[in-house]
Tab-separated table of C-alpha atoms and ligand atoms in Angstrom:
chain	number	residue	atom	x	y	z
A	88	MET	CA	0.000	0.000	0.000
A	89	LYS	CA	0.914	3.625	-0.382
A	90	VAL	CA	0.677	5.207	3.060
A	91	LEU	CA	0.826	8.918	3.818
A	92	VAL	CA	2.346	9.368	7.283
A	93	VAL	CA	1.529	12.811	8.603
A	94	GLY	CA	3.961	13.710	11.364
A	95	GLY	CA	6.332	10.967	10.230
A	96	ALA	CA	9.400	12.869	11.451
A	97	GLY	CA	8.272	12.782	15.090
A	98	TYR	CA	8.900	10.207	17.804
A	99	ILE	CA	6.119	7.729	17.048
A	100	GLY	CA	5.763	8.637	13.361
A	101	SER	CA	9.428	7.977	12.583
A	102	HIS	CA	9.286	4.498	14.139
A	103	MET	CA	6.120	3.890	12.115
A	104	VAL	CA	7.767	4.921	8.843
A	105	LYS	CA	10.569	2.475	9.540
A	106	MET	CA	8.118	-0.367	10.254
A	107	LEU	CA	5.950	0.367	7.195
A	108	LEU	CA	8.998	0.335	4.920
A	109	ALA	CA	10.185	-2.942	6.458
A	110	ASP	CA	6.717	-4.368	5.793
A	111	GLY	CA	6.977	-3.494	2.097
A	112	HIS	CA	4.744	-0.424	1.959
A	113	GLN	CA	5.440	2.753	0.029
A	114	VAL	CA	5.642	5.684	2.415
A	115	ILE	CA	5.234	9.416	1.979
A	116	THR	CA	6.011	11.484	5.069
A	117	PHE	CA	4.373	14.902	5.434
A	118	ASP	CA	5.782	16.921	8.314
A	119	ASP	CA	6.392	20.597	9.068
A	120	LEU	CA	9.434	19.729	11.217
A	121	SER	CA	8.081	21.849	14.079
A	122	GLY	CA	8.634	18.954	16.459
A	123	GLY	CA	10.192	16.320	14.238
A	124	PHE	CA	13.569	15.799	12.603
A	125	ARG	CA	14.291	15.253	8.919
A	126	ASP	CA	17.012	12.718	9.715
A	127	ALA	CA	14.530	10.605	11.693
A	128	VAL	CA	12.724	9.725	8.448
A	129	LEU	CA	14.690	6.692	7.364
A	130	GLY	CA	13.199	6.216	3.905
A	131	GLY	CA	10.377	6.818	1.447
A	132	GLU	CA	9.375	10.238	0.131
A	133	PHE	CA	9.552	13.299	2.343
A	134	VAL	CA	7.429	16.418	1.900
A	135	GLU	CA	7.964	19.338	4.256
A	136	GLY	CA	4.618	21.003	4.755
A	137	ASP	CA	2.076	22.336	7.167
A	138	LEU	CA	-1.424	20.870	7.606
A	139	ALA	CA	-2.779	24.416	7.728
A	140	ASP	CA	-1.663	24.794	4.092
A	141	LYS	CA	-4.571	23.250	2.185
A	142	LEU	CA	-2.911	23.759	-1.175
A	143	ALA	CA	0.205	21.885	-0.083
A	144	LEU	CA	-1.975	19.058	1.225
A	145	ASP	CA	-3.955	18.925	-1.985
A	146	ASN	CA	-0.730	18.709	-3.987
A	147	VAL	CA	0.533	15.808	-1.901
A	148	PHE	CA	-2.669	13.841	-2.445
A	149	ALA	CA	-2.783	14.678	-6.166
A	150	LEU	CA	0.849	13.707	-6.695
A	151	HIS	CA	1.106	10.603	-4.511
A	152	GLN	CA	-2.471	9.265	-4.405
A	153	PRO	CA	-2.105	7.435	-1.099
A	154	ASP	CA	-4.306	4.463	-0.206
A	155	ALA	CA	-4.344	5.288	3.494
A	156	VAL	CA	-3.322	8.007	5.937
A	157	MET	CA	-1.765	7.715	9.385
A	158	HIS	CA	-1.920	10.929	11.385
A	159	PHE	CA	0.669	11.513	14.121
A	160	ALA	CA	1.117	15.289	13.834
A	161	SER	CA	-0.069	16.937	17.010
A	162	PHE	CA	1.031	18.921	20.006
A	163	ILE	CA	1.167	16.775	23.128
A	164	GLN	CA	1.906	18.857	26.211
A	165	VAL	CA	-1.011	18.923	28.611
A	166	GLY	CA	0.232	21.928	30.617
A	167	GLU	CA	0.905	23.990	27.513
A	168	SER	CA	-2.560	23.140	26.192
A	169	VAL	CA	-4.084	24.809	29.248
A	170	GLN	CA	-2.018	27.974	28.670
A	171	LEU	CA	-2.390	28.019	24.878
A	172	PRO	CA	-5.663	26.260	24.012
A	173	ASP	CA	-5.836	28.040	20.639
A	174	LYS	CA	-2.574	26.378	19.606
A	175	TYR	CA	-4.022	22.954	20.428
A	176	TYR	CA	-7.437	23.403	18.864
A	177	ARG	CA	-5.881	24.908	15.732
A	178	ASN	CA	-3.295	22.215	15.175
A	179	ASN	CA	-4.806	19.105	16.697
A	180	PHE	CA	-8.369	19.810	15.618
A	181	SER	CA	-8.652	22.358	12.755
A	182	ASN	CA	-5.658	21.030	10.888
A	183	THR	CA	-7.107	17.538	11.158
A	184	VAL	CA	-10.305	18.876	9.559
A	185	ASN	CA	-8.131	20.068	6.649
A	186	LEU	CA	-6.547	16.647	6.384
A	187	LEU	CA	-9.866	14.794	6.456
A	188	ASP	CA	-11.433	17.178	3.939
A	189	THR	CA	-8.526	16.666	1.566
A	190	MET	CA	-8.876	12.904	2.010
A	191	THR	CA	-12.599	13.154	1.251
A	192	ALA	CA	-11.943	15.248	-1.875
A	193	HIS	CA	-9.442	12.662	-3.113
A	194	ARG	CA	-11.588	9.700	-2.073
A	195	VAL	CA	-9.023	8.309	0.346
A	196	LYS	CA	-11.054	6.384	2.869
A	197	ARG	CA	-8.666	4.709	5.311
A	198	PHE	CA	-7.438	6.668	8.285
A	199	ILE	CA	-5.485	5.794	11.411
A	200	PHE	CA	-5.499	8.363	14.178
A	201	SER	CA	-3.136	8.834	17.132
A	202	SER	CA	-5.425	9.343	20.072
A	203	THR	CA	-4.678	9.273	23.761
A	204	ALA	CA	-5.698	8.007	27.178
A	205	ALA	CA	-6.183	11.702	28.028
A	206	ILE	CA	-9.642	11.498	26.411
A	207	PHE	CA	-10.834	9.568	29.482
A	208	GLY	CA	-9.933	12.152	32.119
A	209	GLU	CA	-9.918	11.038	35.752
A	210	PRO	CA	-10.430	7.251	35.658
A	211	GLU	CA	-13.610	5.897	37.185
A	212	TYR	CA	-12.065	2.431	37.141
A	213	VAL	CA	-8.859	0.736	35.998
A	214	PRO	CA	-7.907	-0.938	33.787
A	215	ILE	CA	-9.593	1.433	31.346
A	216	ASP	CA	-11.465	-0.212	28.500
A	217	GLU	CA	-13.118	1.425	25.495
A	218	LEU	CA	-16.458	1.666	27.318
A	219	HIS	CA	-15.008	3.938	29.988
A	220	PRO	CA	-16.647	7.414	29.958
A	221	THR	CA	-14.747	10.093	28.040
A	222	ARG	CA	-14.348	13.288	30.054
A	223	PRO	CA	-11.064	14.898	29.026
A	224	LEU	CA	-9.702	17.345	31.597
A	225	ASN	CA	-7.679	19.673	29.390
A	226	PRO	CA	-7.579	21.158	25.864
A	227	TYR	CA	-5.074	18.531	24.727
A	228	GLY	CA	-7.424	15.665	25.626
A	229	ARG	CA	-10.444	17.567	24.329
A	230	SER	CA	-8.794	18.295	20.971
A	231	LYS	CA	-8.200	14.569	20.499
A	232	TRP	CA	-11.685	13.588	21.642
A	233	MET	CA	-13.191	16.160	19.260
A	234	VAL	CA	-11.362	14.511	16.379
A	235	GLU	CA	-12.634	11.078	17.442
A	236	GLN	CA	-16.211	12.388	17.399
A	237	MET	CA	-15.667	14.078	14.060
A	238	LEU	CA	-14.361	10.815	12.617
A	239	ALA	CA	-17.599	9.058	13.524
A	240	ASP	CA	-19.548	11.764	11.675
A	241	TYR	CA	-17.255	11.664	8.620
A	242	GLY	CA	-17.592	7.893	8.632
A	243	LEU	CA	-21.378	8.106	8.412
A	244	ALA	CA	-21.485	10.943	5.892
A	245	PHE	CA	-18.515	10.191	3.626
A	246	GLY	CA	-17.789	6.490	4.081
A	247	LEU	CA	-14.450	7.154	5.795
A	248	ARG	CA	-13.177	4.073	7.623
A	249	TYR	CA	-10.907	4.813	10.534
A	250	VAL	CA	-9.173	3.430	13.589
A	251	CYS	CA	-8.481	5.520	16.693
A	252	LEU	CA	-5.612	4.255	18.790
A	253	ARG	CA	-5.589	5.591	22.332
A	254	TYR	CA	-2.010	5.475	23.511
A	255	PHE	CA	-1.246	5.127	27.169
A	256	ASN	CA	2.438	5.927	27.896
A	257	ALA	CA	4.478	5.468	24.712
A	258	ALA	CA	8.105	4.793	25.586
A	259	GLY	CA	11.253	2.975	24.484
A	260	ALA	CA	13.153	3.221	21.232
A	261	ASP	CA	14.012	1.352	18.060
A	262	PRO	CA	15.779	-1.843	19.264
A	263	ALA	CA	18.336	-1.416	16.449
A	264	GLY	CA	19.293	1.932	17.964
A	265	LEU	CA	18.547	4.065	14.887
A	266	LEU	CA	15.648	6.049	16.361
A	267	GLY	CA	14.367	7.199	19.721
A	268	GLU	CA	12.537	9.856	21.659
A	269	ARG	CA	13.658	13.428	20.875
A	270	HIS	CA	11.119	15.855	22.255
A	271	GLU	CA	12.107	19.474	22.726
A	272	PRO	CA	11.456	20.215	25.529
A	273	GLU	CA	11.349	16.702	26.939
A	274	THR	CA	8.601	16.237	29.532
A	275	HIS	CA	8.205	12.447	29.666
A	276	LEU	CA	9.348	10.420	32.620
A	277	ILE	CA	11.481	7.674	31.056
A	278	PRO	CA	13.684	9.884	28.836
A	279	LEU	CA	14.088	12.356	31.706
A	280	VAL	CA	15.169	9.624	34.145
A	281	LEU	CA	17.629	8.353	31.540
A	282	GLN	CA	18.998	11.849	31.012
A	283	ALA	CA	19.564	12.043	34.757
A	284	ALA	CA	21.381	8.693	34.520
A	285	SER	CA	23.603	9.827	31.631
A	286	GLY	CA	24.450	13.112	33.350
A	287	ARG	CA	22.596	15.341	30.900
A	288	ARG	CA	20.357	16.441	33.779
A	289	PRO	CA	21.316	16.915	37.431
A	290	HIS	CA	18.344	14.992	38.832
A	291	ILE	CA	14.850	13.663	38.267
A	292	ALA	CA	11.950	15.381	40.017
A	293	VAL	CA	9.196	13.111	41.330
A	294	PHE	CA	5.887	14.921	40.952
A	295	GLY	CA	4.077	13.912	44.140
A	296	ARG	CA	4.535	11.114	46.675
A	297	ASP	CA	1.110	11.354	48.300
A	298	TYR	CA	-1.028	9.583	45.715
A	299	ASP	CA	-3.259	6.691	46.649
A	300	THR	CA	-0.853	4.053	45.314
A	301	PRO	CA	1.402	1.543	47.157
A	302	ASP	CA	4.500	3.803	47.126
A	303	GLY	CA	2.618	7.093	46.806
A	304	THR	CA	3.865	7.888	43.260
A	305	CYS	CA	1.730	7.825	40.106
A	306	ILE	CA	1.231	4.601	38.200
A	307	ARG	CA	1.324	4.487	34.394
A	308	ASP	CA	1.101	1.828	31.705
A	309	TYR	CA	4.245	2.093	29.578
A	310	ILE	CA	4.039	0.633	26.091
A	311	HIS	CA	7.019	0.001	23.827
A	312	ILE	CA	7.076	2.124	20.687
A	313	VAL	CA	7.511	-0.983	18.508
A	314	ASP	CA	4.390	-2.585	20.015
A	315	LEU	CA	2.512	0.658	19.460
A	316	CYS	CA	3.559	0.719	15.807
A	317	SER	CA	2.691	-2.938	15.292
A	318	ALA	CA	-0.884	-2.126	16.391
A	319	HIS	CA	-1.009	0.542	13.634
A	320	LEU	CA	0.122	-1.981	11.061
A	321	LEU	CA	-2.560	-4.442	12.166
A	322	ALA	CA	-5.167	-1.672	12.076
A	323	LEU	CA	-4.097	-0.758	8.538
A	324	ASN	CA	-4.393	-4.374	7.441
A	325	MET	CA	-7.803	-4.645	9.084
A	326	LEU	CA	-9.101	-1.599	7.182
A	327	ASN	CA	-7.562	-2.934	3.997
A	328	ASP	CA	-9.382	-6.245	4.475
A	329	GLY	CA	-12.688	-4.372	4.709
A	330	GLY	CA	-12.837	-4.192	8.520
A	331	GLN	CA	-15.082	-1.715	10.305
A	332	SER	CA	-14.045	1.516	11.985
A	333	ASN	CA	-13.073	1.020	15.611
A	334	CYS	CA	-11.246	2.482	18.611
A	335	PHE	CA	-8.659	0.647	20.667
A	336	ASN	CA	-6.908	1.346	23.942
A	337	LEU	CA	-3.226	0.436	23.725
A	338	GLY	CA	-1.165	-0.473	26.762
A	339	ASN	CA	0.260	-3.554	28.446
A	340	GLY	CA	-2.373	-3.709	31.153
A	341	GLU	CA	0.287	-3.420	33.832
A	342	GLY	CA	1.150	-0.290	35.723
A	343	PHE	CA	4.485	0.886	37.121
A	344	SER	CA	4.969	3.709	39.562
A	345	VAL	CA	7.333	6.635	39.026
A	346	GLN	CA	9.529	5.206	41.800
A	347	GLN	CA	9.545	1.765	40.178
A	348	VAL	CA	10.669	3.332	36.885
A	349	ILE	CA	13.508	5.129	38.683
A	350	ASP	CA	14.551	1.943	40.540
A	351	ALA	CA	14.504	-0.122	37.343
A	352	THR	CA	16.526	2.543	35.537
A	353	GLN	CA	19.204	2.587	38.251
A	354	ARG	CA	19.441	-1.197	38.100
A	355	ILE	CA	19.607	-1.357	34.274
A	356	THR	CA	22.033	1.514	33.764
A	357	GLY	CA	24.170	0.885	36.834
A	358	LYS	CA	24.095	4.647	37.459
A	359	SER	CA	22.929	6.286	40.637
A	360	ILE	CA	20.265	8.860	39.933
A	361	ARG	CA	19.644	11.898	42.110
A	362	VAL	CA	15.955	12.081	42.968
A	363	VAL	CA	14.261	15.283	44.110
A	364	ASP	CA	10.744	15.346	45.470
A	365	ALA	CA	8.483	17.937	43.883
A	366	GLU	CA	4.869	19.081	44.008
A	367	ARG	CA	2.160	17.185	42.211
A	368	ARG	CA	1.787	18.139	38.545
A	369	ALA	CA	-1.686	19.504	37.842
A	370	GLY	CA	-4.067	17.087	36.170
A	371	ASP	CA	-2.135	13.857	36.854
A	372	PRO	CA	-4.466	10.960	37.740
A	373	ALA	CA	-2.996	8.548	40.316
A	374	ARG	CA	-3.299	5.511	38.094
A	375	LEU	CA	-3.725	5.037	34.346
A	376	VAL	CA	-3.712	1.468	33.099
A	377	ALA	CA	-5.147	0.186	29.815
A	378	ASP	CA	-7.416	-2.726	29.195
A	379	ALA	CA	-6.236	-3.565	25.677
A	380	SER	CA	-8.218	-6.770	25.308
A	381	ARG	CA	-10.228	-5.371	22.399
A	382	ALA	CA	-7.031	-4.744	20.412
A	383	ARG	CA	-5.863	-8.260	21.193
A	384	ARG	CA	-9.200	-9.765	20.209
A	385	VAL	CA	-10.087	-7.728	17.114
A	386	LEU	CA	-6.645	-6.911	15.717
A	387	GLY	CA	-4.799	-9.976	17.009
A	388	TRP	CA	-2.335	-7.573	18.632
A	389	VAL	CA	0.321	-9.153	20.842
A	390	PRO	CA	2.809	-6.814	22.542
A	391	ARG	CA	6.281	-8.344	22.170
A	392	HIS	CA	8.258	-5.867	24.268
A	393	ALA	CA	5.908	-5.613	27.220
A	394	GLU	CA	8.546	-5.800	29.966
A	395	LEU	CA	9.442	-2.481	31.554
A	396	ASP	CA	13.102	-3.556	31.475
A	397	ALA	CA	12.998	-4.007	27.691
A	398	ILE	CA	11.486	-0.560	27.285
A	399	ILE	CA	14.112	1.072	29.484
A	400	GLU	CA	16.998	-0.878	27.919
A	401	ASP	CA	16.082	0.243	24.406
A	402	ALA	CA	15.539	3.831	25.550
A	403	TRP	CA	18.902	3.734	27.369
A	404	ARG	CA	20.707	2.645	24.198
A	405	TRP	CA	19.201	5.674	22.461
A	406	GLU	CA	20.029	8.020	25.322
A	407	ARG	CA	23.667	6.919	25.231
A	408	THR	CA	23.801	7.626	21.481
A	409	THR	CA	22.160	11.006	21.975
A	410	ALA	CA	24.302	11.955	24.938
A	411	GLY	CA	27.374	11.036	22.906
A	412	HIS	CA	28.743	8.702	25.561
A	413	SER	CA	28.747	5.456	23.659
A	414	ASN	CA	31.219	3.953	26.139
A	415	MET	CA	28.883	4.475	29.145
B	25	UDP	N1	6.738	12.507	36.127
B	25	UDP	C1	7.591	12.834	37.176
B	25	UDP	N2	8.678	13.610	36.895
B	25	UDP	C2	8.968	14.068	35.646
B	25	UDP	C3	8.094	13.731	34.584
B	25	UDP	C4	6.986	12.935	34.861
B	25	UDP	O1	7.365	12.454	38.312
B	25	UDP	O2	9.955	14.794	35.477
B	25	UDP	C5	5.573	11.660	36.403
B	25	UDP	C6	4.250	12.312	35.988
B	25	UDP	O3	3.755	13.113	37.036
B	25	UDP	C7	3.393	11.083	35.713
B	25	UDP	C8	4.381	10.047	35.204
B	25	UDP	O4	5.672	10.504	35.617
B	25	UDP	O5	2.818	10.600	36.912
B	25	UDP	C9	4.368	9.920	33.702
B	25	UDP	O6	4.438	11.216	33.146
B	25	UDP	P1	4.714	11.481	31.609
B	25	UDP	O7	4.801	12.955	31.418
B	25	UDP	O8	5.866	10.648	31.143
B	25	UDP	O9	3.431	10.883	30.863
B	25	UDP	P2	1.855	11.188	31.086
B	25	UDP	O10	1.370	10.134	32.032
B	25	UDP	O11	1.702	12.570	31.583
B	25	UDP	O12	1.318	10.989	29.713
């Protein structure tokens, strides 16, 4: 298939491009490089462009005539979304309207969307399945939930078939060491702990030790980037085989606390990490764990890198490359 990967120069998109190419697909990456890196796109065609630019989008579809679209291009910082909601609604929502309208005009009817556990808001129960109520707590989560609702409407009106994949905590790196997480600024726990281990940061701050969890720190469901991408590939194949639109929660179904992540990182890296206690971060639920049984059942998805150690080991290899200390 010919797959247009929007946001293919970013963290998850770049791993996806690599996997699609390895699976024999033709890939066109469309990315404005606002958060991604040209050298993270390991093959296929690359078009630098902005989703707000409808003409540029139209040209890409006219020239390449993709069979399917995967959409990874979005802003992802919850705190920033509260300060700058316009930025989030414009990029994550309005620009996605542009993308879907261009798809409709060119009769491209298969769409895979990067959604998020943030659409659920404060969990009423864990693990969180697809039937859990959706009450996003911030503009980031709302922008993603708005797109999910719009997709249902476009499906009914225009015959679009789509899959929404709600990521829990994406982490890890390409096991071959060619790609990894490169957010600027970095806000995610695992890369920050690893940067504290490699010496690129003086310490890791733990945001709250008074949560209702066994060690008092927040629990998250970390999912390896390769497992996340393999779910996209299965979703693409399902749509290609005539499967129905659907939404899937993606995680391992097992939670690890912030303290457990730090302990595992010290053990794996052999480095001692300075830990500083800090205030709670606004909007952090105590526990977010996925029930991904629908993805397993419908897509036949089997996570192959589910162990926290595997996730941290692969991310550590990448951190050592990035930090330039290959002998660490
Ligand atoms: N966290 C932390 N210190 C940091 C960054 C994150 O204690 O420097 C905590 C954060 O409060 C949350 C967990 O680590 O409980 C995972 O946060 P992350 O930003 O990686 O992902 P999120 O769960 O927000 O998507």
